[in-house]
Short mmCIF file of C-alpha atoms in Angstrom, two decimals:
data_model
loop_
_atom_site.label_atom_id
_atom_site.label_comp_id
_atom_site.label_asym_id
_atom_site.label_seq_id
_atom_site.Cartn_x
_atom_site.Cartn_y
_atom_site.Cartn_z
CA UNK A 8 -1.04 -22.97 8.73
CA UNK A 9 -3.13 -21.40 11.47
CA UNK A 10 -6.68 -20.53 10.45
CA UNK A 11 -9.00 -18.70 12.82
CA UNK A 12 -12.75 -18.81 12.26
CA UNK A 13 -15.24 -16.39 13.80
CA UNK A 14 -18.97 -17.05 14.08
CA UNK A 15 -21.08 -13.95 14.58
CA UNK A 16 -24.76 -13.74 15.43
CA UNK A 17 -26.24 -13.22 11.95
CA UNK A 18 -29.16 -15.38 10.77
CA UNK A 19 -28.35 -19.09 10.80
CA UNK A 20 -30.11 -19.44 7.44
CA UNK A 21 -27.13 -17.62 5.89
CA UNK A 22 -24.44 -19.69 7.62
CA UNK A 23 -23.00 -22.57 5.55
CA UNK A 24 -22.06 -25.99 6.86
CA UNK A 25 -19.26 -25.40 9.36
CA UNK A 26 -18.15 -29.02 9.69
CA UNK A 27 -15.25 -28.67 7.18
CA UNK A 28 -13.77 -26.07 9.55
CA UNK A 29 -14.45 -27.92 12.80
CA UNK A 30 -10.76 -28.52 13.58
CA UNK A 31 -9.83 -24.84 13.22
CA UNK A 32 -9.31 -22.28 15.97
CA UNK A 33 -12.78 -20.87 16.69
CA UNK A 34 -13.90 -17.60 18.26
CA UNK A 35 -17.58 -17.32 19.13
CA UNK A 36 -18.79 -13.74 18.91
CA UNK A 37 -21.72 -13.05 21.25
CA UNK A 38 -24.52 -15.52 20.32
CA UNK A 39 -22.11 -17.17 17.90
CA UNK A 40 -20.46 -18.87 20.88
CA UNK A 41 -23.70 -20.60 21.86
CA UNK A 42 -24.37 -21.58 18.26
CA UNK A 43 -20.96 -23.21 17.97
CA UNK A 44 -21.56 -25.24 21.11
CA UNK A 45 -24.96 -26.30 19.80
CA UNK A 46 -23.26 -27.57 16.62
CA UNK A 47 -20.67 -29.56 18.54
CA UNK A 48 -17.84 -27.11 17.86
CA UNK A 49 -15.86 -26.00 20.90
CA UNK A 50 -14.64 -22.40 20.56
CA UNK A 51 -11.27 -21.59 22.05
CA UNK A 52 -12.63 -18.16 22.95
CA UNK A 53 -16.04 -16.55 23.39
CA UNK A 54 -16.24 -12.78 23.42
CA UNK A 55 -18.69 -9.91 23.15
CA UNK A 56 -21.18 -8.06 25.30
CA UNK A 57 -23.46 -11.14 25.17
CA UNK A 58 -26.56 -8.97 25.13
CA UNK A 59 -28.26 -11.52 22.86
CA UNK A 60 -27.92 -14.32 25.44
CA UNK A 61 -30.14 -15.00 28.39
CA UNK A 62 -28.53 -15.33 31.81
CA UNK A 63 -28.92 -19.11 31.61
CA UNK A 64 -27.35 -19.26 28.15
CA UNK A 65 -24.38 -17.14 29.23
CA UNK A 66 -23.81 -19.37 32.26
CA UNK A 67 -23.77 -22.36 29.90
CA UNK A 68 -21.19 -20.70 27.63
CA UNK A 69 -19.00 -19.84 30.64
CA UNK A 70 -19.18 -23.45 31.85
CA UNK A 71 -18.10 -24.83 28.46
CA UNK A 72 -15.59 -22.36 27.04
CA UNK A 73 -12.17 -21.92 28.64
CA UNK A 74 -11.70 -18.26 27.71
CA UNK A 75 -14.71 -15.94 27.90
CA UNK A 76 -14.22 -12.19 27.54
CA UNK A 77 -17.25 -10.02 28.26
CA UNK A 78 -17.37 -6.35 27.26
CA UNK A 79 -19.81 -3.54 28.08
CA UNK A 80 -22.80 -3.18 25.76
CA UNK A 81 -22.03 0.53 25.37
CA UNK A 82 -18.65 0.71 23.63
CA UNK A 83 -16.99 2.28 20.60
CA UNK A 84 -16.17 -1.02 18.87
CA UNK A 85 -18.64 -3.65 17.74
CA UNK A 86 -18.24 -7.21 18.98
CA UNK A 87 -17.03 -8.18 15.49
CA UNK A 88 -14.31 -5.51 15.59
CA UNK A 89 -13.12 -6.77 18.96
CA UNK A 90 -13.13 -10.31 17.59
CA UNK A 91 -11.00 -9.42 14.57
CA UNK A 92 -8.42 -7.63 16.72
CA UNK A 93 -8.33 -10.61 19.09
CA UNK A 94 -7.85 -12.94 16.11
CA UNK A 95 -5.02 -10.77 14.77
CA UNK A 96 -3.26 -10.96 18.12
CA UNK A 97 -3.01 -14.75 17.70
CA UNK A 98 -0.95 -14.17 14.51
CA UNK A 99 -3.03 -16.35 12.17
CA UNK A 100 -2.36 -17.07 8.52
CA UNK A 101 -6.04 -16.76 7.64
CA UNK A 102 -9.26 -15.42 9.19
CA UNK A 103 -12.69 -16.64 8.10
CA UNK A 104 -15.82 -14.84 9.30
CA UNK A 105 -19.24 -16.49 9.31
CA UNK A 106 -22.61 -15.13 10.43
CA UNK A 107 -21.72 -11.56 9.41
CA UNK A 108 -24.32 -11.18 6.65
CA UNK A 109 -28.10 -11.24 6.43
CA UNK A 110 -30.58 -9.81 8.90
CA UNK A 111 -29.98 -6.21 9.98
CA UNK A 112 -28.43 -4.08 7.25
CA UNK A 113 -26.51 -1.88 9.71
CA UNK A 114 -24.74 -4.98 11.05
CA UNK A 115 -23.88 -6.11 7.52
CA UNK A 116 -22.40 -2.74 6.55
CA UNK A 117 -20.47 -2.43 9.82
CA UNK A 118 -19.02 -5.90 9.38
CA UNK A 119 -17.94 -5.40 5.76
CA UNK A 120 -16.52 -1.91 6.24
CA UNK A 121 -14.69 -2.40 9.55
CA UNK A 122 -11.53 -3.49 7.74
CA UNK A 123 -11.30 -0.09 6.05
CA UNK A 124 -10.30 1.46 9.42
CA UNK A 125 -6.58 2.05 9.92
CA UNK A 126 -6.23 -0.26 12.93
CA UNK A 127 -7.63 -3.20 10.93
CA UNK A 128 -5.44 -2.89 7.83
CA UNK A 129 -3.33 -5.89 8.88
CA UNK A 130 -6.45 -8.06 8.72
CA UNK A 131 -7.27 -7.22 5.09
CA UNK A 132 -5.04 -9.80 3.34
CA UNK A 133 -6.05 -12.50 5.83
CA UNK A 134 -9.82 -12.11 6.05
CA UNK A 135 -12.69 -13.61 4.05
CA UNK A 136 -16.40 -13.28 4.86
CA UNK A 137 -18.39 -16.40 3.97
CA UNK A 138 -22.09 -17.20 3.77
CA UNK A 139 -24.16 -19.71 1.82
CA UNK A 140 -24.41 -17.49 -1.24
CA UNK A 141 -21.35 -15.21 -1.16
CA UNK A 142 -17.68 -14.79 -0.36
CA UNK A 143 -16.36 -11.28 0.30
CA UNK A 144 -12.73 -10.19 0.45
CA UNK A 145 -11.14 -6.75 0.64
CA UNK A 146 -8.03 -5.95 -1.40
CA UNK A 147 -5.31 -3.31 -1.01
CA UNK A 148 -3.31 -2.00 -4.00
CA UNK A 149 -1.28 -4.66 -5.78
CA UNK A 150 -1.61 -7.50 -8.24
CA UNK A 151 -3.49 -10.65 -7.28
CA UNK A 152 -4.35 -14.03 -8.76
CA UNK A 153 -8.04 -14.59 -8.03
CA UNK A 154 -9.28 -18.18 -8.01
CA UNK A 155 -12.89 -19.03 -8.79
CA UNK A 156 -14.63 -20.49 -5.75
CA UNK A 157 -16.42 -23.80 -6.26
CA UNK A 158 -20.15 -23.32 -6.78
CA UNK A 159 -19.93 -19.57 -7.35
CA UNK A 160 -21.09 -18.06 -10.64
CA UNK A 161 -20.44 -14.33 -10.48
CA UNK A 162 -17.61 -12.06 -9.39
CA UNK A 163 -17.94 -8.34 -8.59
CA UNK A 164 -15.53 -5.56 -7.67
CA UNK A 165 -16.80 -2.64 -5.58
CA UNK A 166 -14.79 0.50 -4.80
CA UNK A 167 -14.82 1.18 -1.04
CA UNK A 168 -12.31 4.05 -0.97
CA UNK A 169 -12.53 7.59 -2.36
CA UNK A 170 -11.11 6.39 -5.65
CA UNK A 171 -9.39 3.45 -7.32
CA UNK A 172 -6.88 3.94 -10.14
CA UNK A 173 -5.09 1.61 -12.51
CA UNK A 174 -7.78 -1.04 -12.21
CA UNK A 175 -6.98 -3.98 -14.47
CA UNK A 176 -8.98 -7.20 -14.77
CA UNK A 177 -7.67 -10.14 -16.79
CA UNK A 178 -9.23 -13.56 -17.28
CA UNK A 179 -12.78 -12.29 -16.78
CA UNK A 180 -15.73 -12.00 -19.16
CA UNK A 181 -15.55 -8.20 -18.86
CA UNK A 182 -11.86 -7.20 -18.72
CA UNK A 183 -10.44 -3.78 -17.85
CA UNK A 184 -7.12 -2.03 -18.40
CA UNK A 185 -5.84 0.85 -16.25
CA UNK A 186 -9.32 2.16 -15.38
CA UNK A 187 -10.34 4.60 -12.63
CA UNK A 188 -13.52 4.52 -10.55
CA UNK A 189 -14.86 6.55 -7.64
CA UNK A 190 -16.32 5.39 -4.31
CA UNK A 191 -19.34 3.12 -4.58
CA UNK A 192 -18.72 2.01 -8.15
CA UNK A 193 -19.87 -1.60 -8.36
CA UNK A 194 -18.58 -3.68 -11.26
CA UNK A 195 -21.07 -6.49 -10.84
CA UNK A 196 -22.13 -9.69 -12.62
CA UNK A 197 -18.71 -10.35 -14.10
CA UNK A 198 -17.61 -13.96 -14.59
CA UNK A 199 -14.41 -15.97 -14.75
CA UNK A 200 -13.34 -17.16 -18.20
CA UNK A 201 -11.10 -19.81 -16.66
CA UNK A 202 -10.34 -21.07 -13.17
CA UNK A 203 -8.18 -18.03 -12.35
CA UNK A 204 -8.17 -14.32 -13.15
CA UNK A 205 -5.97 -11.33 -12.31
CA UNK A 206 -6.93 -8.24 -10.29
CA UNK A 207 -4.53 -5.30 -10.20
CA UNK A 208 -4.82 -1.64 -9.15
CA UNK A 209 -2.48 1.11 -7.94
CA UNK A 210 -4.40 2.85 -5.14
CA UNK A 211 -7.56 2.60 -3.08
CA UNK A 212 -9.50 -0.36 -1.70
CA UNK A 213 -11.67 -2.89 -3.52
CA UNK A 214 -14.24 -5.28 -2.09
CA UNK A 215 -14.43 -8.41 -4.20
CA UNK A 216 -17.42 -10.70 -3.97
CA UNK A 217 -18.05 -14.09 -5.51
CA UNK A 218 -21.68 -15.15 -5.50
CA UNK A 219 -24.38 -17.38 -6.88
CA UNK A 220 -28.12 -16.99 -7.42
#
């Protein structure tokens, strides 16, 4: 299985221990490339506009990383968007994104909602956002077995499309059957009854989060 990990430039205080993923294929996004090198992780690719790096730091990244792709600071896509499309082009089985949460709220929202764009739909079933306190994953219509993540207490389901219909939750403290909710509805502070639950819905998009206090 090919797993690609991306490290963005969000606050390091929110980034978990990356050592369990050290052997994976890594993409350093902007300052994330320097942070990987500082942690002894060699990214296969570094990309972004690198506006958060000094000239000296960028020279260091270029000396260490085989593939460095620099983009203009003024562009339609964020560095994270470019990184996800680059990851998709490698045909991975899984994409994990770190450093996408915390700090500036506009960056957080852009990172979480980028997969709702048409050109990123192929990334939805592959991608999970991870920080020290949360795991986020977007779901398209279907039926899914959801496994409780170790150390996480709560699970929430947020509607990120105009509407969601047929929403069914099984194996959770607060179950649902064939319910409908509009955009922005946040079904928060639910909990697993057992190790695994079921999420099903017929249309729309849902952002699932697992979290702890």
